[in-house]
Coordinates of C-alpha atoms in Angstrom, one line a residue:
Chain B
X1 CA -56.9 59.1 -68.5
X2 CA -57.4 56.9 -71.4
X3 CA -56.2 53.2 -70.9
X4 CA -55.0 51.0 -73.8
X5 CA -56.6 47.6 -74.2
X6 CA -54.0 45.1 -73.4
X7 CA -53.9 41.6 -75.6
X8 CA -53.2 39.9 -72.3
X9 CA -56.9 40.7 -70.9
X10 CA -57.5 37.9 -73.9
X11 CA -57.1 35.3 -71.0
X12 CA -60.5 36.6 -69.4
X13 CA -62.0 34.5 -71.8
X14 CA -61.2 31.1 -71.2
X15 CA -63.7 31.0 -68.1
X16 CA -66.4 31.8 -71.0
X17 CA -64.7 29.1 -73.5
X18 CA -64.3 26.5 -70.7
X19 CA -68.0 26.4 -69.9
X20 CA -69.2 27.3 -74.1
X21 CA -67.0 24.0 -74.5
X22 CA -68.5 22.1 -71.3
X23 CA -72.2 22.6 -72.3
X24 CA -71.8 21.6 -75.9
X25 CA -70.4 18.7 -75.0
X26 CA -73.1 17.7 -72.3
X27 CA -75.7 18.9 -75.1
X28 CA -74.1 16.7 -78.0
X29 CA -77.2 14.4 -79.1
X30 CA -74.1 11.7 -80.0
X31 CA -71.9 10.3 -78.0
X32 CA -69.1 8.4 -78.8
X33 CA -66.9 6.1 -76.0
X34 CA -64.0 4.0 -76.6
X35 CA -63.6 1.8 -73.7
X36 CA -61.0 -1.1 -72.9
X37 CA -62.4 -2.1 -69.6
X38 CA -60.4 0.4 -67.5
X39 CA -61.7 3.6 -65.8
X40 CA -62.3 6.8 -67.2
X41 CA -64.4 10.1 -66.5
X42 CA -67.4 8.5 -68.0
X43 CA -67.2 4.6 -67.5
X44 CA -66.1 2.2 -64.4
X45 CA -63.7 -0.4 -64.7
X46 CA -64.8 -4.0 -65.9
X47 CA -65.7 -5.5 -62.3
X48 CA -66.1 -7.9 -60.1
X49 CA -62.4 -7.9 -60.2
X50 CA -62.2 -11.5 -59.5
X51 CA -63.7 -12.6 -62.4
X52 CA -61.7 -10.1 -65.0
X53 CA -58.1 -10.2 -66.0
X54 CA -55.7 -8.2 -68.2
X55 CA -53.3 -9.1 -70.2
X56 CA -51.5 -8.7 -73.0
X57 CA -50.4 -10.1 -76.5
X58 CA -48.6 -9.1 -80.1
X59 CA -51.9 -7.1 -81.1
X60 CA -52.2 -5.1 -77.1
X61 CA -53.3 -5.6 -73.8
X62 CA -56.8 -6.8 -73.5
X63 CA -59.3 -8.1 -70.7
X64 CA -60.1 -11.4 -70.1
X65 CA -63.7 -12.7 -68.6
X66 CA -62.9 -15.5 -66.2
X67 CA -66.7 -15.8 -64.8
X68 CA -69.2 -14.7 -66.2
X69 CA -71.5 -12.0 -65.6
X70 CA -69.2 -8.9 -65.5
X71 CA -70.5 -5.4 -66.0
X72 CA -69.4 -2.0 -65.9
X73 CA -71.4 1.1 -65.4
X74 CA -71.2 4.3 -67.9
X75 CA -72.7 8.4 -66.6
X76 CA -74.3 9.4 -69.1
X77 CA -74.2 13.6 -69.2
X78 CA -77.5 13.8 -70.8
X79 CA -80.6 11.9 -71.8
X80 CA -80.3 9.9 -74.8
X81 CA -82.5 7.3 -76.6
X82 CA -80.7 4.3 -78.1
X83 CA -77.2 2.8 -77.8
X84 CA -75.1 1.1 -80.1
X85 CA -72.6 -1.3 -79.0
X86 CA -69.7 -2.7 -80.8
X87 CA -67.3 -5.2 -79.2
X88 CA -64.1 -6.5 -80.5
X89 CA -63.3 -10.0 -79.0
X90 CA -61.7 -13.0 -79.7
X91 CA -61.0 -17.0 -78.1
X92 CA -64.6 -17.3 -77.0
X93 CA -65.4 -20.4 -74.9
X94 CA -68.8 -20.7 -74.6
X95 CA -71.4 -21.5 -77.1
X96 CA -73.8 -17.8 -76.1
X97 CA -72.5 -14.5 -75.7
X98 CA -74.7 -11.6 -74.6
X99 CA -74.8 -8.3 -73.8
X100 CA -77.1 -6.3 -71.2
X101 CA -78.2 -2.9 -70.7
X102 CA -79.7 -2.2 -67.3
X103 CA -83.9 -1.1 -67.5
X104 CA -84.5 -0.3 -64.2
X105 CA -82.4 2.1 -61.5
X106 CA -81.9 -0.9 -58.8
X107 CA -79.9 -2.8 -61.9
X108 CA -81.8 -5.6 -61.4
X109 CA -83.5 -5.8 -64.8
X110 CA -82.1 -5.7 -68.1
X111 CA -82.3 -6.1 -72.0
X112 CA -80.2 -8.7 -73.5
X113 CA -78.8 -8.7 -76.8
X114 CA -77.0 -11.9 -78.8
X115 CA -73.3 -11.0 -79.4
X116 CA -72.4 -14.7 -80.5
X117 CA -74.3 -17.5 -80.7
X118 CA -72.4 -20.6 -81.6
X119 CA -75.6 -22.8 -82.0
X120 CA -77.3 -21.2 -84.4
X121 CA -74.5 -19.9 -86.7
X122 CA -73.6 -24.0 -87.2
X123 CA -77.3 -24.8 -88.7
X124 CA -77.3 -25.7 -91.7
X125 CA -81.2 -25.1 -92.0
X126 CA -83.0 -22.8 -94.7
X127 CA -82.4 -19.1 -93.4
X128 CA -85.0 -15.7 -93.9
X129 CA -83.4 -12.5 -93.0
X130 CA -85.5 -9.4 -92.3
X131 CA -85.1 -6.2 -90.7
X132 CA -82.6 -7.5 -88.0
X133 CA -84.8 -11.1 -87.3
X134 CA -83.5 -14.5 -89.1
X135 CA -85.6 -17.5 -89.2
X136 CA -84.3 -20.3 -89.0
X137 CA -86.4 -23.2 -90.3
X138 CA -85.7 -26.9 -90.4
X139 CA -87.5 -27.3 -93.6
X140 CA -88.1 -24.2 -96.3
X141 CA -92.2 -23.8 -95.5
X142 CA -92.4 -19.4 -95.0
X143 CA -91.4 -17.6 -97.4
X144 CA -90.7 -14.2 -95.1
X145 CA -90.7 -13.2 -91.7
X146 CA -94.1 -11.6 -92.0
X147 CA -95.5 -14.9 -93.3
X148 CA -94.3 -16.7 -90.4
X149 CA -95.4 -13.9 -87.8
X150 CA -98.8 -14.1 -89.4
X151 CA -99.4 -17.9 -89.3
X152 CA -96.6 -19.1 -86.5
X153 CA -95.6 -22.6 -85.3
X154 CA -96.6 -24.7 -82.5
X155 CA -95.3 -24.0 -79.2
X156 CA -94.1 -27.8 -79.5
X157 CA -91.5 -27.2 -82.1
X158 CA -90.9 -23.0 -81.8
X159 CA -88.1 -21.8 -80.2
X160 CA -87.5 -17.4 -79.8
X161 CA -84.1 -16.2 -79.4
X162 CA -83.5 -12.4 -78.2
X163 CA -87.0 -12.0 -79.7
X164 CA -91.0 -11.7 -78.7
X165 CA -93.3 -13.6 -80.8
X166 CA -97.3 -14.7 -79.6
X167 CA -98.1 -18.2 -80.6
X168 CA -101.7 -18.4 -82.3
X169 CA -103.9 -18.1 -79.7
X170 CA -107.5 -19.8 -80.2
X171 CA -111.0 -21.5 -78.6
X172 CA -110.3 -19.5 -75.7
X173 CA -114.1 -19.5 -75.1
X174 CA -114.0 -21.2 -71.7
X175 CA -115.6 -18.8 -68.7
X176 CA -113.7 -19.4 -65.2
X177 CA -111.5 -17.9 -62.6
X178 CA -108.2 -18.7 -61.5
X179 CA -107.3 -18.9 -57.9
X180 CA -103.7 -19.6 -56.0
X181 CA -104.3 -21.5 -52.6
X182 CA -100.5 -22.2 -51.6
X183 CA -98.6 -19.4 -50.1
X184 CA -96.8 -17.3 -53.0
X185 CA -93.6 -15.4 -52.2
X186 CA -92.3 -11.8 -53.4
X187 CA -93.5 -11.8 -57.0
X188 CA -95.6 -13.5 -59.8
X189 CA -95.9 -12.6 -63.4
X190 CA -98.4 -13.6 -65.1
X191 CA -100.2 -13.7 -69.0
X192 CA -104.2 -13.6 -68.6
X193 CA -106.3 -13.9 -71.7
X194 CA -108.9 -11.4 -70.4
X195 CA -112.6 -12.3 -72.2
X196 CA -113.3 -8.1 -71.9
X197 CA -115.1 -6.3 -69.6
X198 CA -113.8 -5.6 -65.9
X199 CA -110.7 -7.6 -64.9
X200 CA -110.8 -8.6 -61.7
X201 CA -107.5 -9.1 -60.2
X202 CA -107.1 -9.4 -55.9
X203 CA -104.1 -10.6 -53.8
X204 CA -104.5 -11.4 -50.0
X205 CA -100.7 -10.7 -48.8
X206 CA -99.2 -10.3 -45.1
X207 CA -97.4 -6.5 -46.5
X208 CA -97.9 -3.9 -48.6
X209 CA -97.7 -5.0 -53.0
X210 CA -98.5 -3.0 -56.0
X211 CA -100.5 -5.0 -59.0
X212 CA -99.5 -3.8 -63.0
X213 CA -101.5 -4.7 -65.8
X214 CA -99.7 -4.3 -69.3
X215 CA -101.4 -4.8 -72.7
X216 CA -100.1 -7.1 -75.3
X217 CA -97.8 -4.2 -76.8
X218 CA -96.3 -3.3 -73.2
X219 CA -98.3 -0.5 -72.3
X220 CA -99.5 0.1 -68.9
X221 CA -102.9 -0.1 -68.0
X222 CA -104.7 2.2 -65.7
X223 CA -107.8 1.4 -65.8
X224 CA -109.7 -2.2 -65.2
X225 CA -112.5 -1.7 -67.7
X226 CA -110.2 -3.6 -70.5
X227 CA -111.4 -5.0 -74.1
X228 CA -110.6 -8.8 -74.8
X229 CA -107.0 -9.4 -75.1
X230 CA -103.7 -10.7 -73.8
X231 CA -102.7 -9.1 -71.0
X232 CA -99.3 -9.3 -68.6
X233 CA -100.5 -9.2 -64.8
X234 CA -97.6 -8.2 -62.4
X235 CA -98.2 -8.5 -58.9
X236 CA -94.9 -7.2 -56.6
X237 CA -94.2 -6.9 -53.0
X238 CA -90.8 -6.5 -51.2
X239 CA -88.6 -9.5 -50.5
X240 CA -90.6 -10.8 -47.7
X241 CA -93.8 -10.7 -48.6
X242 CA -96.1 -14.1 -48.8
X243 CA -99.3 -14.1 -50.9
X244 CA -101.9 -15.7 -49.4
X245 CA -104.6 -16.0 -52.1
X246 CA -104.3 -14.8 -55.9
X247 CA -107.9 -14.6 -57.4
X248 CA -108.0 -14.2 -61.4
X249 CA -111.1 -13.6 -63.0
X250 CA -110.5 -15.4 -66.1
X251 CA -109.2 -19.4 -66.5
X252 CA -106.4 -18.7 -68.2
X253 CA -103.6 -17.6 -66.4
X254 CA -100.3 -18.7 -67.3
X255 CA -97.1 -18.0 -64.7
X256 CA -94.4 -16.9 -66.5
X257 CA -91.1 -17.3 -65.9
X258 CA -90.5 -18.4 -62.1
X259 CA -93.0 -19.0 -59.4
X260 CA -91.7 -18.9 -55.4
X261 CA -93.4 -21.2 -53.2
X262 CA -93.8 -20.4 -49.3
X263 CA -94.4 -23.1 -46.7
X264 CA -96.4 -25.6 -48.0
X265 CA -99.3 -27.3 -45.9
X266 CA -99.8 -30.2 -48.1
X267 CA -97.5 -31.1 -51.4
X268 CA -98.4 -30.1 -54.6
X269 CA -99.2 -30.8 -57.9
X270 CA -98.4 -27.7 -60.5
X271 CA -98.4 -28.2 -64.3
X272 CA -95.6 -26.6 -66.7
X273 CA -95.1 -26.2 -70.5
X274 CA -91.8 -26.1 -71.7
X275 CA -88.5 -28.6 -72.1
X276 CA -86.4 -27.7 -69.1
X277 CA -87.4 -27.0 -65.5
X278 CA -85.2 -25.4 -63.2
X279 CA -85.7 -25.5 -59.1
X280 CA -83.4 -23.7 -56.4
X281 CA -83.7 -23.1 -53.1
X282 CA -82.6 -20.0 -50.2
X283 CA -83.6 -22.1 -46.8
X284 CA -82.7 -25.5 -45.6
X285 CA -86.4 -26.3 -45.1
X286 CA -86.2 -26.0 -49.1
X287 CA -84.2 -29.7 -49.8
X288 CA -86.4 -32.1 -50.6
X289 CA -86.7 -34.7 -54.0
X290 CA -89.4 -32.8 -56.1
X291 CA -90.6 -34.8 -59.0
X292 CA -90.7 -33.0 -62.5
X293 CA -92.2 -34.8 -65.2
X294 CA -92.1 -38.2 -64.3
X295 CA -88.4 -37.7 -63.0
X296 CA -87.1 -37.4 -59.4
X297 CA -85.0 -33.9 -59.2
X298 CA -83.2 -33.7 -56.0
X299 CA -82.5 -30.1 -54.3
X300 CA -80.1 -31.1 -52.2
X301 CA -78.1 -27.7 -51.3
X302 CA -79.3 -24.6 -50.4
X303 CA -78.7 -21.9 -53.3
X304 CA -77.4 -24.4 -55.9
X305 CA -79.9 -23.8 -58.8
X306 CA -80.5 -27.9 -59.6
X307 CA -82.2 -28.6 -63.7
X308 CA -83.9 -31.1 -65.8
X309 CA -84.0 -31.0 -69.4
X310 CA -86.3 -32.8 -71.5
X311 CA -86.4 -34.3 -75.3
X312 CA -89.3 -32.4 -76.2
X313 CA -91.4 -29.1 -75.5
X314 CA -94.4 -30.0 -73.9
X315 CA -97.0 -30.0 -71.0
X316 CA -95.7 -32.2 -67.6
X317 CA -96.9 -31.7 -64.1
X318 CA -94.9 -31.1 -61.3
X319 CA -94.7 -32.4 -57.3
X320 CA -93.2 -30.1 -54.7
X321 CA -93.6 -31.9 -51.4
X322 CA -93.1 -29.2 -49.5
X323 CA -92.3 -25.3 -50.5
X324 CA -89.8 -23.2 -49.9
X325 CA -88.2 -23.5 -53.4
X326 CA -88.0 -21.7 -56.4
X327 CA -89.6 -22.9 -60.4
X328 CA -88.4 -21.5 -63.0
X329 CA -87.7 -21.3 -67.0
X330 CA -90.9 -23.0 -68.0
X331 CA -94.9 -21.2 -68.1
X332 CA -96.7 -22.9 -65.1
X333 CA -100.2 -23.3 -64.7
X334 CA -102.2 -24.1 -61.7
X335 CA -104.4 -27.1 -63.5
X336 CA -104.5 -28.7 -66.9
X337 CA -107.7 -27.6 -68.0
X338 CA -107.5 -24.2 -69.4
X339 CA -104.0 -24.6 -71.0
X340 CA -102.6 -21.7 -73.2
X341 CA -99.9 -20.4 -74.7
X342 CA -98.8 -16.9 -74.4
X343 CA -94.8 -17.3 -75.8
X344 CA -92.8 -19.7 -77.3
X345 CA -89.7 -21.4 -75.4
X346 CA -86.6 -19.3 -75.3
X347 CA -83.4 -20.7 -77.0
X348 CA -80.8 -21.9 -74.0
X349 CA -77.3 -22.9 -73.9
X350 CA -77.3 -26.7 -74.7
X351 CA -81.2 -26.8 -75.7
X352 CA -81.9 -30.0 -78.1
X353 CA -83.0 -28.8 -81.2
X354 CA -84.2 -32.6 -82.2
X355 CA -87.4 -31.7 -82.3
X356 CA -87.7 -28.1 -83.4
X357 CA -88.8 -26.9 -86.3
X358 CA -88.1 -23.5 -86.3
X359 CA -86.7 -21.0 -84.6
X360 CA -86.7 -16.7 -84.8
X361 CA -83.9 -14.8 -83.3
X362 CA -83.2 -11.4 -83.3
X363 CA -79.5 -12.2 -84.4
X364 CA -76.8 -11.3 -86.5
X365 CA -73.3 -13.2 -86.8
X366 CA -70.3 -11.3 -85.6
X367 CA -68.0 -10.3 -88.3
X368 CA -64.4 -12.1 -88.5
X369 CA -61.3 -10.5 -88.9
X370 CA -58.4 -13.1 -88.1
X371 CA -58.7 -14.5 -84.6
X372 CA -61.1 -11.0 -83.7
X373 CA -64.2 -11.2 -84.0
X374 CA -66.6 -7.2 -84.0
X375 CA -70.2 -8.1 -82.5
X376 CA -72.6 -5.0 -83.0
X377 CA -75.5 -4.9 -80.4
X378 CA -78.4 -2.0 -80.6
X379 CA -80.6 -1.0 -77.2
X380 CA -83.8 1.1 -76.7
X381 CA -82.5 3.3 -73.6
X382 CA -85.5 5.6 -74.4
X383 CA -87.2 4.2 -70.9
X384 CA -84.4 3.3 -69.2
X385 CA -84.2 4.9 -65.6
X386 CA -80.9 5.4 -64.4
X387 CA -79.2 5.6 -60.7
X388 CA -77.1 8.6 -60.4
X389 CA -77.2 9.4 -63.7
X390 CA -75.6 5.5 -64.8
X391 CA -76.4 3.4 -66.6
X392 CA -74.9 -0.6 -66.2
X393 CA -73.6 -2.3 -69.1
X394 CA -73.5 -6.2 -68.8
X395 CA -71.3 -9.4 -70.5
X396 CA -73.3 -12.7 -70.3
X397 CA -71.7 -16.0 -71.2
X398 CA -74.5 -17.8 -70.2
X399 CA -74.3 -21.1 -68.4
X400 CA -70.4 -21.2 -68.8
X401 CA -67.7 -22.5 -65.8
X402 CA -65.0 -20.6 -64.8
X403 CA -62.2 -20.6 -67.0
X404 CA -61.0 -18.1 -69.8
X405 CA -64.0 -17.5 -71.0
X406 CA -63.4 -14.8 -74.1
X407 CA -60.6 -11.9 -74.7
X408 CA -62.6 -8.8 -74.7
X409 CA -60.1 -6.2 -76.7
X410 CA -61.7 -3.0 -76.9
X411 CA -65.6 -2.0 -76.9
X412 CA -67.3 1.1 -78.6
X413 CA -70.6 2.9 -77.4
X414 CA -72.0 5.4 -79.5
X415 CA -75.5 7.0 -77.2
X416 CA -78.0 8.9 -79.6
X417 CA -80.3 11.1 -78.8
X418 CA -82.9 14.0 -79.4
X419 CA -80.8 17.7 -80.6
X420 CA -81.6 20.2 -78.0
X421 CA -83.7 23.2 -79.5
X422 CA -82.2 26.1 -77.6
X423 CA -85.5 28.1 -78.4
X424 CA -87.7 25.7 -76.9
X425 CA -85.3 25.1 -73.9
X426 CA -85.2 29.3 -73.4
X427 CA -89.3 29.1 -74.0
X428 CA -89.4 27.1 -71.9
X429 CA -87.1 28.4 -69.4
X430 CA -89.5 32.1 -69.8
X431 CA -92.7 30.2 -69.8
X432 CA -92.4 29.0 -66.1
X433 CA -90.7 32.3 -65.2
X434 CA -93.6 34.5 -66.2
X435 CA -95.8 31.7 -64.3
Chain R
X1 CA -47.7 41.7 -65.8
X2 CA -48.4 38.6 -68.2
X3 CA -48.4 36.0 -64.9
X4 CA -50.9 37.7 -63.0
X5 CA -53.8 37.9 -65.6
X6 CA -53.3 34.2 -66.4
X7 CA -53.4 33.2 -62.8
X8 CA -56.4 35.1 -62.2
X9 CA -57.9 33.6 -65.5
X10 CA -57.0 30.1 -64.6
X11 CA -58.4 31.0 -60.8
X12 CA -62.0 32.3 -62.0
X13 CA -61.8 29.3 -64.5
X14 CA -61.3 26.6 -61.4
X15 CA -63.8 28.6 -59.2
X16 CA -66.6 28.1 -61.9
X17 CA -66.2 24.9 -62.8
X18 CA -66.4 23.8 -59.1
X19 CA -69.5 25.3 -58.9
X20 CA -70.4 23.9 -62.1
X21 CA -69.4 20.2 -60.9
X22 CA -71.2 20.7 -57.8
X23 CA -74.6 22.1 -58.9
X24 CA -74.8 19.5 -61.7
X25 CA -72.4 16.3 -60.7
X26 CA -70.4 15.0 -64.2
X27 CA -71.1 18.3 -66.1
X28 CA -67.6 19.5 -66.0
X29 CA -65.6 15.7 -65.0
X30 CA -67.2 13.8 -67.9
X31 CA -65.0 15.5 -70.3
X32 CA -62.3 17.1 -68.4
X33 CA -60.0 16.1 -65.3
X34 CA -59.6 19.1 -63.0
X35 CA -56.4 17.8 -61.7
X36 CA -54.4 18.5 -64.6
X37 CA -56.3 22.4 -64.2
X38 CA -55.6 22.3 -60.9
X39 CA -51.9 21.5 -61.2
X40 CA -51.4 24.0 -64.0
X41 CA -53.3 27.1 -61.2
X42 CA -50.7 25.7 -59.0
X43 CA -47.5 26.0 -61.9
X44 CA -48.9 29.6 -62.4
X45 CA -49.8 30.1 -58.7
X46 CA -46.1 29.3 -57.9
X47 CA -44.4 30.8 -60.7
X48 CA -46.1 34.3 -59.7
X49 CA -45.5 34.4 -56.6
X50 CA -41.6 34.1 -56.8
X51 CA -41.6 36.7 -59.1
X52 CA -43.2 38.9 -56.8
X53 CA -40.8 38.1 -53.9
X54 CA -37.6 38.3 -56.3
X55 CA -39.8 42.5 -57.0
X56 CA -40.1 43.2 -53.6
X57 CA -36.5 42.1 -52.8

């Protein structure tokens, strides 16, 4: 008996359209996201709650930042390689605003990009714009960008913004090793001008620590058989470990960023280069009155990060009577001998620019329409590692107090990546089938 | 009967995309919310049944 095809057995196929539909859209190499801080399929809500808001006005409801960081975390479907942000705002209360995309899948490091930056959009000094960097300079001596990468300025009157830029480096002839002899705690990052040959890099610890070495262009290094260069030394254990003893080979070693003393036996005497010092400490047996340049700093609370600002970028010792703390936002150096610089001082909220000279930022105003302003931000996720597939989005307002801090009114993400070639997927897909 | 077929469609269609959301988590609820699926099986689900009881009766 012959049976007639009914139009109805049409509906078979929407199991077959559902999932043609789903896998295109998890293959898309764009993706486009329109998000106003609330959740959705894709993206969390603007959190910690406690320091976001929404409200509403004549032109819609919006979310206000109350405390600054807040962050929200996006699952991405597939992989993709770069990011471009777009963030409508307005009433912004703070003189920096950034934006963050987490690097690592703990969420613990991330790359910043300038949204706002009140400072430098009031100077008035002679401007070069090039491929996404401006410099800024006091009086009109380059000509270009390249000019000025070629032949920088001092570390005494340079300031990067958002940007990485080597000083000149020079007479770095002088043969040595470096050596820590005060306990170290958790990390240290460090720049090395290595003279070639084998670098020699040990670390007595009480726990188990890994030791990176990355070349001047951010590459890892395998190997310890390296040519003469600069080179970033990164030596990481978990929270509590203590290091003992760093040995260097080579006498110029410069700690970058923030250094963690342990228990000290006797007080010391550590040099830094820069025109702010910062000092913060976990334990009580952390207060004490360090002395920072030449002025009396006092850390009197536990966890309450304590400062000191200077007129001028330049080289000043420090006297920590006792350990326990925390230095940071300066390059230290263990004596005053072998000094060099491997970057320029970073732009900060409230940095005096008296004596400055120039300045390179990887910056672009945000565009005004009426009391909104549209920021655009752009982020290499090529490298990223993600947790669970997310990846954490982050709003800085750096060194702000509570208060209504900006109206955030509606932020666009548009992920790019690498178009899937079927073929090579299916090739691929036989190739380790027949193997 | 119209009911049936769609029911069965929207079934093997929920069944799938389960499996689909389960062997690769945010494949199927990045782009589309099973509860409004789910809510339309039920509709059908529903709708079918009591015109099979009002049959048999």
């Amino acid at each position: 008996m012959k049976r007639r095809f009914k139009l109805i057995y049409l509906v078979y196929f929407l199991p077959i359209f559902a999932l043609a539909y789903l896998v295109w859209q998890n293959a898309r190499p764009i993706l486009d996201l329109n998000y106003s801080g609330k959740k959705t399929a894709i993206a969390g809500e603007l959190v910690p709650a406690a320091r976001v808001g929404t409200e509403k006005d004549e032109e819609g409801e919006y979310k206000i930042i109350k405390e600054e960081p807040v962050y929200f975390d996006v699952r991405l479907p597939r992989k993709y390689d770069r990011v471009k942000m777009e963030i409508n705002y307005s009433n912004l209360n703070n003189e920096l605003f950034e934006a963050g995309i987490s690097r690592d899948a703990a969420k613990k490091s991330f790359d910043f990009s300038a949204l706002e930056n009140k400072a430098l959009d009031g100077l008035s000094w002679h401007r070069v714009e090039e491929g996404g960097l401006v410099l800024y300079q006091r009086q009109e001596i380059y000509k270009s960008i390249g000019e000025f990468l070629s032949n920088p300025g001092g570390f005494n009157n340079t300031l990067i913004y958002r940007t990485e830029v080597l000083p000149k480096l020079s007479d770095l002839k002088s043969a040595g090793e470096t050596a820590t002899n005060f306990p170290v705690l958790q990390s240290l990052k460090m720049a090395v001008y290595h003279r070639g040959g084998i670098l020699d890099i040990k670390a007595d610890a009480d726990g188990e620590f890994n030791v990176y070495v990355y070349n001047n262009e951010g590459r890892a290094e395998s190997g310890r058989d390296l040519p003469a260069g600069l080179y970033t030394i990164n030596i990481a254990g978990g929270e509590e470990i203590v290091f003992n003893k760093i040995f260097i080979n080579s006498p110029y070693v410069a700690i970058l960023g923030k250094i963690k003393f342990g228990e000290l036996q006797e007080p010391l005497k550590i040099f830094f280069a820069g025109s702010r010092i910062l000092a913060i400490t976990d334990k009580a047996e952390g207060v004490q009155e360090i002395e920072v340049g030449g002025k009396k700093l006092d850390i009197n609370r536990v966890s309450e990060q304590r400062g000191e600002n200077f007129e001028t970028i330049g080289l000043r010792n420090a006297n920590v009577p006792r350990g326990n703390i925390e230095l940071g936002a300066a390059l230290f150096f263990l004596d005053n001998k072998n000094i060099f610089y491997p970057s320029f001082e970073n732009f900060y909220n409230g940095a005096d620019l008296s004596g400055i000279d120039f300045i390179l930022a990887r910056y672009s105003a945000p565009e005004e329409r009426g009391e909104t302003k549209t920021a655009k931000a752009e982020f290499d996720i090529s490298g990223s590692q993600l947790s669970g597939g997310k990846i954490r989005f982050l709003l800085s307002l750096p060194n702000s107090s509570k208060g209504n801090l900006v109206k955030i009114r509606g932020i666009n993400l548009e992920f790019s990546g690498e178009k899937y070639d079927f073929k090579k997927i299916i090739g691929k897909i036989f190739g380790n089938l027949i193997r | 009967m119209n009911m049936k077929h769609l029911f069965y469609s929207l079934l093997i269609t929920f069944l799938l995309l389960c499996a689909a959301e389960i062997f690769r988590p945010g494949f199927v609820l990045n782009f589309l919310n099973m509860n409004w699926l789910f809510l339309v099986l039920l509709i059908f689900g529903a709708l079918m049944t009591l015109r099979l009881t009002k049959r048999q009766n």
